[in-house]
PDB file of C-alpha atoms in Angstrom:
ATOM      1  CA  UNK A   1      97.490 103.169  90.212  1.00 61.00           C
ATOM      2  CA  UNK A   2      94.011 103.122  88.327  1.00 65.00           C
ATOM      3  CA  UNK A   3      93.960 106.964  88.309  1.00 65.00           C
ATOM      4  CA  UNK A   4      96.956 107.075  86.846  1.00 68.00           C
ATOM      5  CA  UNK A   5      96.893 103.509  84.149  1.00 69.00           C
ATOM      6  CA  UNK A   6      94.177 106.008  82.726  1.00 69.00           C
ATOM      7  CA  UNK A   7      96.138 108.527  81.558  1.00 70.00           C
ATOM      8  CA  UNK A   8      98.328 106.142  80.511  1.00 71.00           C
ATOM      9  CA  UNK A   9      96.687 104.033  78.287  1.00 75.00           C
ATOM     10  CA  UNK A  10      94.386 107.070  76.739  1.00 77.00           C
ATOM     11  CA  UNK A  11      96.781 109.312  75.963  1.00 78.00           C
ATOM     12  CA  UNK A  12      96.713 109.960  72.207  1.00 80.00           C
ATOM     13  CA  UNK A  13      99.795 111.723  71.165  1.00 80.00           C
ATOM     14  CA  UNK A  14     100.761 113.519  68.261  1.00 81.00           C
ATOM     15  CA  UNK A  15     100.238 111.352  65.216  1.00 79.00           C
ATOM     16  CA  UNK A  16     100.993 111.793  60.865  1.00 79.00           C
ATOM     17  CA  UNK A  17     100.408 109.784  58.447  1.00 79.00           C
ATOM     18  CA  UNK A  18     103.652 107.843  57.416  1.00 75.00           C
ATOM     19  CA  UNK A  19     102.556 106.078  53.801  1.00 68.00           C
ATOM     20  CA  UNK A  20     105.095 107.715  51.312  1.00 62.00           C
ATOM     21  CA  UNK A  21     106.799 109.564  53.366  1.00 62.00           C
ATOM     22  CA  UNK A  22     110.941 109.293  53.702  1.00 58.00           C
ATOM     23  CA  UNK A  23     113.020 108.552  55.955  1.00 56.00           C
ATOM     24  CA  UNK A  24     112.765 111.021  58.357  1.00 59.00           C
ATOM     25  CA  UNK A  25     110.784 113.921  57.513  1.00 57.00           C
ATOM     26  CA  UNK A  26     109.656 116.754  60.209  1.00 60.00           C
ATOM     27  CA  UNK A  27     106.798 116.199  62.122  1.00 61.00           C
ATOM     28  CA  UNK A  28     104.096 118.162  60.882  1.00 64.00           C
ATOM     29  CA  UNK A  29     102.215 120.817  63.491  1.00 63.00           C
ATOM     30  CA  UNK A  30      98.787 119.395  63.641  1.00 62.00           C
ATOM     31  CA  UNK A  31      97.784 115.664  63.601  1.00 65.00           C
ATOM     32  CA  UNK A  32      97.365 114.479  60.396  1.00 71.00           C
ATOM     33  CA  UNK A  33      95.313 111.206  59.459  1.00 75.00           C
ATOM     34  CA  UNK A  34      95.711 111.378  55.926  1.00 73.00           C
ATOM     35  CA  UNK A  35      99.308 110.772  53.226  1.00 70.00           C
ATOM     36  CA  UNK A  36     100.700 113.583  52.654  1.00 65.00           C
ATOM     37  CA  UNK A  37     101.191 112.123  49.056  1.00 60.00           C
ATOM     38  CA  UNK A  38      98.308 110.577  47.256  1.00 55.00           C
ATOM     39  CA  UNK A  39      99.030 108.955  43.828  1.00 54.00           C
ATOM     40  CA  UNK A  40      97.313 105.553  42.047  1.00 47.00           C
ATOM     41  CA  UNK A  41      98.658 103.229  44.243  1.00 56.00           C
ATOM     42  CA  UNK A  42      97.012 105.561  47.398  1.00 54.00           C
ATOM     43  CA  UNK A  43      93.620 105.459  48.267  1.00 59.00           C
ATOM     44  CA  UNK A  44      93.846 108.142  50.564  1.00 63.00           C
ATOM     45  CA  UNK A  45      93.539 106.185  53.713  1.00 73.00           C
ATOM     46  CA  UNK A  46      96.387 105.761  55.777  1.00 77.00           C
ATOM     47  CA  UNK A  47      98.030 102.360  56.988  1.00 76.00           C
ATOM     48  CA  UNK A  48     100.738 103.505  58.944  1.00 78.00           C
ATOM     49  CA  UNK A  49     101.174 106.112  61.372  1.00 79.00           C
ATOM     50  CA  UNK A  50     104.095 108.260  63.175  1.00 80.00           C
ATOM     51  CA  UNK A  51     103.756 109.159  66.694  1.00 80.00           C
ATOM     52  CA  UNK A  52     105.832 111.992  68.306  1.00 78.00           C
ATOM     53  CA  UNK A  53     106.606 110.224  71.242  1.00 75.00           C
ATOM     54  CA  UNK A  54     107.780 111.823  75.099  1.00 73.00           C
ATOM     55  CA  UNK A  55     110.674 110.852  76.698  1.00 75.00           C
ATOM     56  CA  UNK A  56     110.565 107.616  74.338  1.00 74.00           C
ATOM     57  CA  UNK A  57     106.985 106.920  76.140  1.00 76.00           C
ATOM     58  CA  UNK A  58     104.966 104.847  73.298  1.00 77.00           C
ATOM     59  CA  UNK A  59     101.488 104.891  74.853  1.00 77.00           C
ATOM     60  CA  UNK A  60      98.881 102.192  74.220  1.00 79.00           C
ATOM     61  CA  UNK A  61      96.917 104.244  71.343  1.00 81.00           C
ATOM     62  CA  UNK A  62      99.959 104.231  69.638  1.00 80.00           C
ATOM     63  CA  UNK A  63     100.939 100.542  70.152  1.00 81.00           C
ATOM     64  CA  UNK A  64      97.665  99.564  68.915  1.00 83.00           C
ATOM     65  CA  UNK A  65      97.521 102.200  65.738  1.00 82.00           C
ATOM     66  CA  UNK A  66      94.159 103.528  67.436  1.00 83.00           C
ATOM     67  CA  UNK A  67      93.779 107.365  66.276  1.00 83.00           C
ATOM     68  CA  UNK A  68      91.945 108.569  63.164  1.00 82.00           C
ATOM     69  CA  UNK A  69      89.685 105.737  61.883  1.00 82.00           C
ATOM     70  CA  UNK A  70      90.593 103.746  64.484  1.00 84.00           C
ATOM     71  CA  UNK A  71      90.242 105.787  67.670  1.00 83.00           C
ATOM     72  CA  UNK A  72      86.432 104.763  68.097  1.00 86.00           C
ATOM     73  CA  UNK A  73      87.983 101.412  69.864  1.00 88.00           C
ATOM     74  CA  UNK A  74      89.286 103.531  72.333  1.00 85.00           C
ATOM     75  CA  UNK A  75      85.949 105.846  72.957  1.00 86.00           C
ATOM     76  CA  UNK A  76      84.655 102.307  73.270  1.00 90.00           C
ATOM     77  CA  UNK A  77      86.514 100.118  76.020  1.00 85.00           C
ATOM     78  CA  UNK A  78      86.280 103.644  77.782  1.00 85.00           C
ATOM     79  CA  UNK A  79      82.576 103.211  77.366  1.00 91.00           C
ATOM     80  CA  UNK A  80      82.441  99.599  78.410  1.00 92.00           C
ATOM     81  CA  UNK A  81      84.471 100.331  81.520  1.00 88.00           C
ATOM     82  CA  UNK A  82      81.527 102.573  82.230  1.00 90.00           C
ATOM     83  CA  UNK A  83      79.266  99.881  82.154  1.00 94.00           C
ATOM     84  CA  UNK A  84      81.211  98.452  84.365  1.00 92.00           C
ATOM     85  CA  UNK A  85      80.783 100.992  86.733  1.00 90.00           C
ATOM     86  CA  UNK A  86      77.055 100.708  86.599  1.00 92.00           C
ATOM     87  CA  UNK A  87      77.038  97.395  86.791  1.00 94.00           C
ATOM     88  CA  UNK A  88      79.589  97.076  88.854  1.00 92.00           C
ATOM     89  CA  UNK A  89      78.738  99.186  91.808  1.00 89.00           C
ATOM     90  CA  UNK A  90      75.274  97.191  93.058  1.00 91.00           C
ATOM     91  CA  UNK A  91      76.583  94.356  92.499  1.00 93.00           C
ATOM     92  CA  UNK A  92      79.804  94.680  94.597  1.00 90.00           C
ATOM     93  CA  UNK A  93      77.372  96.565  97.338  1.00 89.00           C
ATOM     94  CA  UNK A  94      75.298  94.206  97.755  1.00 92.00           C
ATOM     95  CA  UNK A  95      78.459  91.265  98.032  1.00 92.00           C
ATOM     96  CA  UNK A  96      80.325  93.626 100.571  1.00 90.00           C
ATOM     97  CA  UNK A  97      76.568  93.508 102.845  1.00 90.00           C
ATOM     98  CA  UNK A  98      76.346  89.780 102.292  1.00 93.00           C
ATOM     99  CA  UNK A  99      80.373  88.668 102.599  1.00 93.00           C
ATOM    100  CA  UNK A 100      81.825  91.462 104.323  1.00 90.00           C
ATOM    101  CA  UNK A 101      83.514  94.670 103.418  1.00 88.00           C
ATOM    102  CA  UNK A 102      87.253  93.817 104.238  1.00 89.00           C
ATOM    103  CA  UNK A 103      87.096  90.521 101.562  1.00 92.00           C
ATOM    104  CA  UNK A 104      85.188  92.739  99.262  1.00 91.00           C
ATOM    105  CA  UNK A 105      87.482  95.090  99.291  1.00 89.00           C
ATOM    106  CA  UNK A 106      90.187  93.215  98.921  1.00 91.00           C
ATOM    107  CA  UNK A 107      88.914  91.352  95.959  1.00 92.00           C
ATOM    108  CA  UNK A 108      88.156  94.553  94.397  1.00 91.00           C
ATOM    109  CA  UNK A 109      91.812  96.027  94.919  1.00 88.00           C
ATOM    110  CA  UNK A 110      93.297  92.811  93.523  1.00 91.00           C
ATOM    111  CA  UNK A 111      91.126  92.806  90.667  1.00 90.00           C
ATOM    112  CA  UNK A 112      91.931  95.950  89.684  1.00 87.00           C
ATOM    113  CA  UNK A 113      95.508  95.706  89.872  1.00 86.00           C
ATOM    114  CA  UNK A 114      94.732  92.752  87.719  1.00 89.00           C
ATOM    115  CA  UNK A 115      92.995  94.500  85.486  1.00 86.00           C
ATOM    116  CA  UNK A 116      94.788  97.391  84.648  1.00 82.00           C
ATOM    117  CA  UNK A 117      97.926  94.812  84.367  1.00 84.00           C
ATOM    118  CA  UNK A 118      96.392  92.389  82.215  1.00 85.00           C
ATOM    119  CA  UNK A 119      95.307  95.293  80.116  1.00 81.00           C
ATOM    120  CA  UNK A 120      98.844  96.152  79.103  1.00 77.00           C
ATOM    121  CA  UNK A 121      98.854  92.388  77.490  1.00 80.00           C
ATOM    122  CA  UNK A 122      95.329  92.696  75.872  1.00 75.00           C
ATOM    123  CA  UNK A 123      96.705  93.623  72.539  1.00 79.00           C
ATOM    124  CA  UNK A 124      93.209  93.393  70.533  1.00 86.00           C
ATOM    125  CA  UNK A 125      90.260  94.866  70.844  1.00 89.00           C
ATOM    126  CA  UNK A 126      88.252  92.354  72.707  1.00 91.00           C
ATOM    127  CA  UNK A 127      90.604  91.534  75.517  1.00 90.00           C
ATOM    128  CA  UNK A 128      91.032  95.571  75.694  1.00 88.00           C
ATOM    129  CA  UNK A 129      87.168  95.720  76.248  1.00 90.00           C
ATOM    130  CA  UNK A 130      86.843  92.952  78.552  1.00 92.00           C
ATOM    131  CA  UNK A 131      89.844  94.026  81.090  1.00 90.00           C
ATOM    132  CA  UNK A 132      88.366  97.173  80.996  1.00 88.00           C
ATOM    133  CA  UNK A 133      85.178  96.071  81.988  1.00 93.00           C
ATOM    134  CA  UNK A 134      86.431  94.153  84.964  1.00 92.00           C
ATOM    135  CA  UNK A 135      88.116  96.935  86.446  1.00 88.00           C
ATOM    136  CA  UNK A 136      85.064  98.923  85.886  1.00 89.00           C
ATOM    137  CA  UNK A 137      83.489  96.547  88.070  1.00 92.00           C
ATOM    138  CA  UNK A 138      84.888  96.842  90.583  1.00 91.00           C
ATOM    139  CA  UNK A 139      86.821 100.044  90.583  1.00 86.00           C
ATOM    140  CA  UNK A 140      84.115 101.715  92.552  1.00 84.00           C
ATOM    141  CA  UNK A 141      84.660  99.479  95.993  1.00 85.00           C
ATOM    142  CA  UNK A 142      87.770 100.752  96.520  1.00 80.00           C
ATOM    143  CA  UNK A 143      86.874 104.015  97.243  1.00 78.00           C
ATOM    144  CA  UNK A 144      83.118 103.515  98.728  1.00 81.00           C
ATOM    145  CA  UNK A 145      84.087 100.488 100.585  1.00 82.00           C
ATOM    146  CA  UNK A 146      87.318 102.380 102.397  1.00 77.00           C
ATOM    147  CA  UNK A 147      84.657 105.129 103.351  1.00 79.00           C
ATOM    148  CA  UNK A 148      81.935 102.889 104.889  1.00 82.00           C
ATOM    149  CA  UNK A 149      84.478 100.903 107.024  1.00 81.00           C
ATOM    150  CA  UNK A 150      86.438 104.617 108.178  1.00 79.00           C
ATOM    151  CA  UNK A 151      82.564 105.915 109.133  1.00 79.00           C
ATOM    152  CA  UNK A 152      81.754 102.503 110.585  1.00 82.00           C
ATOM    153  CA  UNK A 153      85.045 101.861 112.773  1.00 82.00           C
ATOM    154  CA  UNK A 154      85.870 105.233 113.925  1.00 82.00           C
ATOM    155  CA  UNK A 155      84.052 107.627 116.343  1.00 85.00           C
ATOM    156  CA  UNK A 156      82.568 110.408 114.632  1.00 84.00           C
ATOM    157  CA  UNK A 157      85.100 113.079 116.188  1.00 85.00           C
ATOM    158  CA  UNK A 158      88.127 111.186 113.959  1.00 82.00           C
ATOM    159  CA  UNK A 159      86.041 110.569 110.769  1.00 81.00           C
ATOM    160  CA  UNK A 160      87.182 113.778 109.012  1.00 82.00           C
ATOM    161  CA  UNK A 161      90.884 113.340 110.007  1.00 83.00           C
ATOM    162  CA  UNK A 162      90.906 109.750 108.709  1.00 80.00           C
ATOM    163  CA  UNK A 163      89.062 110.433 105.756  1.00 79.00           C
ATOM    164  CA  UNK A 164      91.573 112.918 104.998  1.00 80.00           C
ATOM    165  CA  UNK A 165      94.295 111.029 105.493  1.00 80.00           C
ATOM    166  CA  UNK A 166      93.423 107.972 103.330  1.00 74.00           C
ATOM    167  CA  UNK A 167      92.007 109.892 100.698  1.00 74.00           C
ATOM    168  CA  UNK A 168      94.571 113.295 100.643  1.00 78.00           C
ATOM    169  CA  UNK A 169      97.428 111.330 101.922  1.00 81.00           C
ATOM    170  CA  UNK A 170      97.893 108.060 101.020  1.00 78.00           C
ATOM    171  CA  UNK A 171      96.422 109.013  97.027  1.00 76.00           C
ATOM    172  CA  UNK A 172      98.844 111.990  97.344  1.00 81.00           C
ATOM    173  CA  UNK A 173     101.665 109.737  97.738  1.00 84.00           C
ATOM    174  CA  UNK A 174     100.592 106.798  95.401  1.00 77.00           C
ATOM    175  CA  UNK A 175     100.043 109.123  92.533  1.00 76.00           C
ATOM    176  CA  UNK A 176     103.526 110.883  93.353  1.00 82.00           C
ATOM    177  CA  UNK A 177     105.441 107.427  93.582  1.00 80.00           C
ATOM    178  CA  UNK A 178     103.650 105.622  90.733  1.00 70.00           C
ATOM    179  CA  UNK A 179     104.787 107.771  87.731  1.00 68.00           C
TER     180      UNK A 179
END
């Protein structure tokens, strides 16, 4: 699900500016952040934008108007879920030594189900930023947890073949069922 909620929420599709235009004019073949028409009541900068959506698919740069001028805030929660990651990773080592890995990793899967959720609903910049630095957090345990346990409880002639199996099929299948 994470994997996938990434793709998801970045993608950035083809975008015009709408100010002056009609009705329904042609979209044009390269994305275009300024009017087409400038005149005295135009400053240049666009306020509205057109997105050539797929399949009716509006993603969440184009619910939240975030290309051209705008598309730093994007770079930026992607940045901040980074941090996350950094930050993230220690500190959820060190609780899965002190608590336990199994609770740890639990938390950490329901937090970023959570997160990625609750990110849908985080319609301004701030919430944006600070769901994506939760699951940033603790995005990391799920996968470094699930290996530590796998090497820990099984004898070394099944690690490969487990490892394989969580990782090949059980990601195989969740990213073929999510979509």
């Amino acid at each position: 699900m994470h994997n996938i909620s990434y793709s998801l929420i970045n993608t950035v599709p083809k975008h015009w500016c709408a100010d002056g235009l009609g009705s329904g004019p042609p979209p044009p073949n390269v994305d275009e952040c300024k009017p087409f028409y400038t005149n005295s009541s135009n400053s240049g900068t666009c306020k509205k934008y057109n997105y050539e959506s797929y399949m009716g698919y509006q993603s969440f740069v184009s619910k939240m108007n975030w290309v051209c001028d705008e598309k730093s805030k994007l770079e930026m929660g992607n940045y901040i879920a980074l941090a996350g990651y950094a930050i993230g990773g220690p500190i959820m080592g060190y609780l899965a030594d002190r608590l336990g890995r199994v609770p740890i990793l639990v938390f950490a899967n329901v937090i970023t189900i959570l997160g990625n959720f609750l990110t849908i609903f985080g319609m301004n910049f701030e919430l944006f930023c600070i769901f994506r630095f939760l699951i940033g957090f603790v995005v990391n345990s799920n996968f470094s947890i699930i290996r530590i346990l796998i090497v820990e409880y099984m004898r070394p002639s099944l690690r490969t073949v487990c490892l394989n199996i969580c990782y090949g099929f059980f990601i195989y299948l969740g990213m073929v069922i999510t979509p």
